[in-house]
Short mmCIF file of C-alpha atoms in Angstrom, two decimals:
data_model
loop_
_atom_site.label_atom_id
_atom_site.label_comp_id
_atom_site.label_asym_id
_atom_site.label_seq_id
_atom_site.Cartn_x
_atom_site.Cartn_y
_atom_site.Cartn_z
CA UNK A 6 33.34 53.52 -14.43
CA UNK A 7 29.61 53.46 -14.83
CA UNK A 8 27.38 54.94 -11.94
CA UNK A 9 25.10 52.52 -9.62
CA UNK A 10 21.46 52.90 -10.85
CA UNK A 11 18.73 52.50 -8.31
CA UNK A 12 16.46 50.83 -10.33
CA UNK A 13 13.66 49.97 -7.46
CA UNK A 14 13.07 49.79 -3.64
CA UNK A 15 10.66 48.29 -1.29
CA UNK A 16 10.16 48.42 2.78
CA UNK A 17 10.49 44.71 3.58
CA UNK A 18 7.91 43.72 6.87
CA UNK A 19 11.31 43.73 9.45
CA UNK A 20 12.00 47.23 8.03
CA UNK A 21 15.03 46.41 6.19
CA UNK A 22 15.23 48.06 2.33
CA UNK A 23 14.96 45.28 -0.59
CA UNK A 24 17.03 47.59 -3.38
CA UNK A 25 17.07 46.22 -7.07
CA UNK A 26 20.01 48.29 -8.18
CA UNK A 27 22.08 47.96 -11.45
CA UNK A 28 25.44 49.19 -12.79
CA UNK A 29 27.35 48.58 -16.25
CA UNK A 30 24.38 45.74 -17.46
CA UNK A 31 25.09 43.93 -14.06
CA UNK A 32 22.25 43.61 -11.79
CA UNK A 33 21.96 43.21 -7.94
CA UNK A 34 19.76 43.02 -5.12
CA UNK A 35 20.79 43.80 -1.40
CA UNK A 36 18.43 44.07 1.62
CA UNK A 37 19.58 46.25 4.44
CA UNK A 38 22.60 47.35 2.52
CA UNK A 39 23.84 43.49 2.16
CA UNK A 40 24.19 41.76 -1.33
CA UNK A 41 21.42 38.87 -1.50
CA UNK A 42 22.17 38.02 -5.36
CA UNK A 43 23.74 39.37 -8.12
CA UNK A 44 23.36 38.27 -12.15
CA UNK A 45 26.86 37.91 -12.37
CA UNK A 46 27.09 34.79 -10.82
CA UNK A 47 24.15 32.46 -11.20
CA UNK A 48 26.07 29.04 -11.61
CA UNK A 49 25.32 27.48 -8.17
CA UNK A 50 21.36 28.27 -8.63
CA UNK A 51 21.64 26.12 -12.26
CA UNK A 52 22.81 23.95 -9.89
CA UNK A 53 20.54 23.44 -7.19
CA UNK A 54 18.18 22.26 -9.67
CA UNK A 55 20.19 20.04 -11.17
CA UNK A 56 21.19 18.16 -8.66
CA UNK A 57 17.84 17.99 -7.21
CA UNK A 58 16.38 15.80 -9.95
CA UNK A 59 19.73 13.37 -10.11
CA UNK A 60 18.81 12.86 -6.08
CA UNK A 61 14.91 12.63 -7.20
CA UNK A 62 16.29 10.29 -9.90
CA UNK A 63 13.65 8.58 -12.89
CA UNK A 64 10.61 10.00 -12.06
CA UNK A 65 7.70 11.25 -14.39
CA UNK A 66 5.64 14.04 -14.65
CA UNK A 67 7.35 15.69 -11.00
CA UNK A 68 6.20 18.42 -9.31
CA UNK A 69 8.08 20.60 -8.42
CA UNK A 70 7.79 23.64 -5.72
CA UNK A 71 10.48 26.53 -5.63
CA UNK A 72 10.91 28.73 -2.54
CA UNK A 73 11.94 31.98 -3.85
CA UNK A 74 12.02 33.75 -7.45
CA UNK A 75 15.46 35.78 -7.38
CA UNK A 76 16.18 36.62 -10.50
CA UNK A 77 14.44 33.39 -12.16
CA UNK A 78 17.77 31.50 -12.65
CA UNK A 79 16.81 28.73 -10.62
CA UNK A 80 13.68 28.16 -12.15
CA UNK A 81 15.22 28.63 -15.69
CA UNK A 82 17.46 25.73 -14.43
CA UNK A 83 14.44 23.37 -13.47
CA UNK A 84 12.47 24.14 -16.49
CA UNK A 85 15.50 23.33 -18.60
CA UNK A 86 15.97 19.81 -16.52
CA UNK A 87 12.16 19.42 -15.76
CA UNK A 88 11.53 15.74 -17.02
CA UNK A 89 8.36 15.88 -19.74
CA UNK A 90 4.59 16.30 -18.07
CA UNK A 91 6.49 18.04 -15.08
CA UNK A 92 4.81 20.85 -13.23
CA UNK A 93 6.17 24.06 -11.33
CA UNK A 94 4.99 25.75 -8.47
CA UNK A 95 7.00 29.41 -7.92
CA UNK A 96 6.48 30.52 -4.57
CA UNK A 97 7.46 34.04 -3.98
CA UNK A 98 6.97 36.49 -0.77
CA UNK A 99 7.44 39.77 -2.74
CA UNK A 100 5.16 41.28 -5.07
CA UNK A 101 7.80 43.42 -6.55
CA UNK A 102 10.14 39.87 -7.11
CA UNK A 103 7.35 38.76 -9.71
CA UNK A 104 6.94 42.56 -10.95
CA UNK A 105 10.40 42.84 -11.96
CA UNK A 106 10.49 39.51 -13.27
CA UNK A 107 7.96 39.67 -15.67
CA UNK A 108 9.57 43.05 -16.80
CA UNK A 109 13.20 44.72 -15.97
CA UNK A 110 15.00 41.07 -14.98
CA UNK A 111 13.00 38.64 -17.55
CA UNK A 112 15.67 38.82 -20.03
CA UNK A 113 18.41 37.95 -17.47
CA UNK A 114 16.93 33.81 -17.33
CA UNK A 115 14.95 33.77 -20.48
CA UNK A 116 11.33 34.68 -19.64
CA UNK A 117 11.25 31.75 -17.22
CA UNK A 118 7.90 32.75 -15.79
CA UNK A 119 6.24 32.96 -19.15
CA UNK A 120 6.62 28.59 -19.60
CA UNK A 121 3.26 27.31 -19.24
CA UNK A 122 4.76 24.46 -16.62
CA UNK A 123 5.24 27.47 -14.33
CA UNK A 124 2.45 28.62 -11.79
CA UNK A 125 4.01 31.69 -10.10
CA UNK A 126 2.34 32.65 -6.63
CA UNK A 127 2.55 35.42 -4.11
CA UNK A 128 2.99 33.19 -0.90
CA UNK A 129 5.28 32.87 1.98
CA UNK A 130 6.62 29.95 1.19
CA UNK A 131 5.97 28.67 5.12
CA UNK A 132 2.41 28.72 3.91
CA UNK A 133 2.10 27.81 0.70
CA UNK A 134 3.73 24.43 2.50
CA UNK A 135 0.43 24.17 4.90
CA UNK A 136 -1.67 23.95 1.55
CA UNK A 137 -1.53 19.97 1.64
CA UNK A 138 -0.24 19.94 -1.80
CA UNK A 139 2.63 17.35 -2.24
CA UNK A 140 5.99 17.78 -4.13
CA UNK A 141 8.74 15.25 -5.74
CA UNK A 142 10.77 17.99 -5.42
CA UNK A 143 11.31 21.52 -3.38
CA UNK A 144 13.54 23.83 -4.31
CA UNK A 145 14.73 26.37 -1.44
CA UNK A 146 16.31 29.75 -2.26
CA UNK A 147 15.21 32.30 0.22
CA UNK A 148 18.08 33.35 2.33
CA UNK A 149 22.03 33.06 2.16
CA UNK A 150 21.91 29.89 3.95
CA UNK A 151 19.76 27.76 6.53
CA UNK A 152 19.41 31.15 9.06
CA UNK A 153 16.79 33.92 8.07
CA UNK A 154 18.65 36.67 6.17
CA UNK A 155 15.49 38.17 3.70
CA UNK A 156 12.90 38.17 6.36
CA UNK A 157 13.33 37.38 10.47
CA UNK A 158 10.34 34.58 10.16
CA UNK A 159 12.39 32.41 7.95
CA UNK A 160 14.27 31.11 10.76
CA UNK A 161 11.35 28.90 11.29
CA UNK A 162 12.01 27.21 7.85
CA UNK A 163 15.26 25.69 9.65
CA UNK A 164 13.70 24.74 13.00
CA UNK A 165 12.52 21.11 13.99
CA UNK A 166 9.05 22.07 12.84
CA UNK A 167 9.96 23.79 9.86
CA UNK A 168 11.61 20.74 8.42
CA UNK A 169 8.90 18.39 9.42
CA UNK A 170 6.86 20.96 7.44
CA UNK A 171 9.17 20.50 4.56
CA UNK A 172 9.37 16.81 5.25
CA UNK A 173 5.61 16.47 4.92
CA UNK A 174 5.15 18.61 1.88
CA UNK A 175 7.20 15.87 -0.35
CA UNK A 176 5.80 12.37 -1.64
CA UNK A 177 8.15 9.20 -0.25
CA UNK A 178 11.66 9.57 -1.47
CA UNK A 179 10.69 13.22 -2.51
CA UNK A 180 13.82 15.50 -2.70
CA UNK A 181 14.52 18.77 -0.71
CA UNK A 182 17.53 21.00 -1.99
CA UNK A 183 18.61 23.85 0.06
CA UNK A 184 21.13 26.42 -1.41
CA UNK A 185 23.66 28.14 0.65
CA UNK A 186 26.39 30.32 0.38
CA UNK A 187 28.68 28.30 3.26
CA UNK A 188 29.05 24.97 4.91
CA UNK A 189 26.78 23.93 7.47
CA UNK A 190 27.66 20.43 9.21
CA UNK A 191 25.10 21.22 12.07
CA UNK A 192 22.25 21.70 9.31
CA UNK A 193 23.12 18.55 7.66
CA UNK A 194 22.45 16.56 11.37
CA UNK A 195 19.72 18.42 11.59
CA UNK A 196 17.94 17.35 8.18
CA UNK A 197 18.88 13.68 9.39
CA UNK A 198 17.15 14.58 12.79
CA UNK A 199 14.18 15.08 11.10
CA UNK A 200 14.14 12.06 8.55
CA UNK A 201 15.53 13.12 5.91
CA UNK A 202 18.87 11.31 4.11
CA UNK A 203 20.72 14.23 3.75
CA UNK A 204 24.40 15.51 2.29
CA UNK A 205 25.98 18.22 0.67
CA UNK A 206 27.62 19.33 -2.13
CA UNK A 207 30.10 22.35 -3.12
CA UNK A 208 29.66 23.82 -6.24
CA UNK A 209 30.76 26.86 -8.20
CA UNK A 210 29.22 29.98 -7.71
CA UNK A 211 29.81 31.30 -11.52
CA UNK A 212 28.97 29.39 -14.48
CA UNK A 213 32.01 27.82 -16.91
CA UNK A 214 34.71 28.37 -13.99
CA UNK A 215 35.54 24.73 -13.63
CA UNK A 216 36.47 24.44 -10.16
CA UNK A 217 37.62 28.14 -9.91
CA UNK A 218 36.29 30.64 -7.68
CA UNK A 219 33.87 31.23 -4.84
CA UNK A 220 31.93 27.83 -3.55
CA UNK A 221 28.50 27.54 -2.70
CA UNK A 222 27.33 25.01 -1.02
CA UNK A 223 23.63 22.38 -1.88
CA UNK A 224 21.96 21.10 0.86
CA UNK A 225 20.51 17.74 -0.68
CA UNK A 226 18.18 15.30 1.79
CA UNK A 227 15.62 13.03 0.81
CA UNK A 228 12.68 11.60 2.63
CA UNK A 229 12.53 8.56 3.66
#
């Protein structure tokens, strides 16, 4: 059995270690000792893109914003889907993310970041929604689910005001997709609190399992 490499390791702003480690061509990031994503299973980020633009339905030349690089799988997934004259906006909190994905991780999705449809941008993605831009489509991959789990000031993203935020940042009958790693009923009341049409959908976590495995779990809600 192959040893764990550390590959690379930050101090996130709450003091928890982001760690970009890799073992036997499999690569995976943890913060504060906890797995936040791995490359071996990547199936419910192709996902969340996918089903975004079905919920966004015939629209052209979208615009798109993504909360959260990863390891560039969901934005390989809404490049490969992106309807022609369609625009991306990658909005990423960690330097490192967009480092390591324009170097050790840009074979793992393909170079995603090199696609001239792709703007890439160092931003909190709570402010990068205050730049009165507006999207047909946001993409939100930041935590594990709709609680703060990279950074503590993410919990605002799930609050009242963070999804009038979110609500405000799309064009009418824009989409917002949310991934998750569980279930959240109380979320889903919460996205119709604040306008949005919203439901669910469970999905595979690994691509080419059929309905095998671990489930993940898309947050879809439109504004209307």
């Amino acid at each position: 059995m192959k040893p764990t490499e550390t590959l690379a390791r930050e101090t996130t702003p709450d003091g928890e270690e982001l760690a970009l480690t890799r073992r036997d061509r499999v690569y995976l990031l943890s913060i504060g000792g906890m797995e936040l994503m791995t490359s071996r299973a990547h199936g419910s980020e192709d996902a969340l893109a996918r089903l975004a633009y079905e919920a966004l339905g015939n629209r052209k030349a979208p615009r798109v914003l993504i909360g959260g690089l990863g390891f560039g799988y969901t934005l390989r997934a809404a490049l490969d889907h992106l309807p022609p004259g369609g625009h991306i906006v990658v909005s990423e909190f960690f330097a490192s993310l967009l480092e390591w994905n324009r170097g050790v991780l840009a074979d793992l999705a393909g170079h995603p970041l090199e696609d001239r449809r792709v703007q890439a941008v160092r931003a909190d993605i709570w402010d990068r929604l205050d730049a009165g831009d507006r999207f047909d489509v946001i993409l939100l991959d930041v935590d594990n689910g709709p609680e703060a789990f990279t950074l503590r000031a993410n919990n605002r993203l799930y609050t009242p005001a963070g999804l009038d935020r979110l609500r405000n940042a799309l064009t009418p009958g824009g989409v917002l997709a949310v991934w998750s790693a569980h279930p959240s009923p109380d979320f889903e009341r919460r996205l119709r609190r604040a306008g949005f049409d919203a439901s669910s959908k469970h999905v595979s976590a690994r691509t080419g399992v059929g309905g095998k495995g671990r489930k993940d779990t898309i947050f879809l809600a439109r504004r209307t």
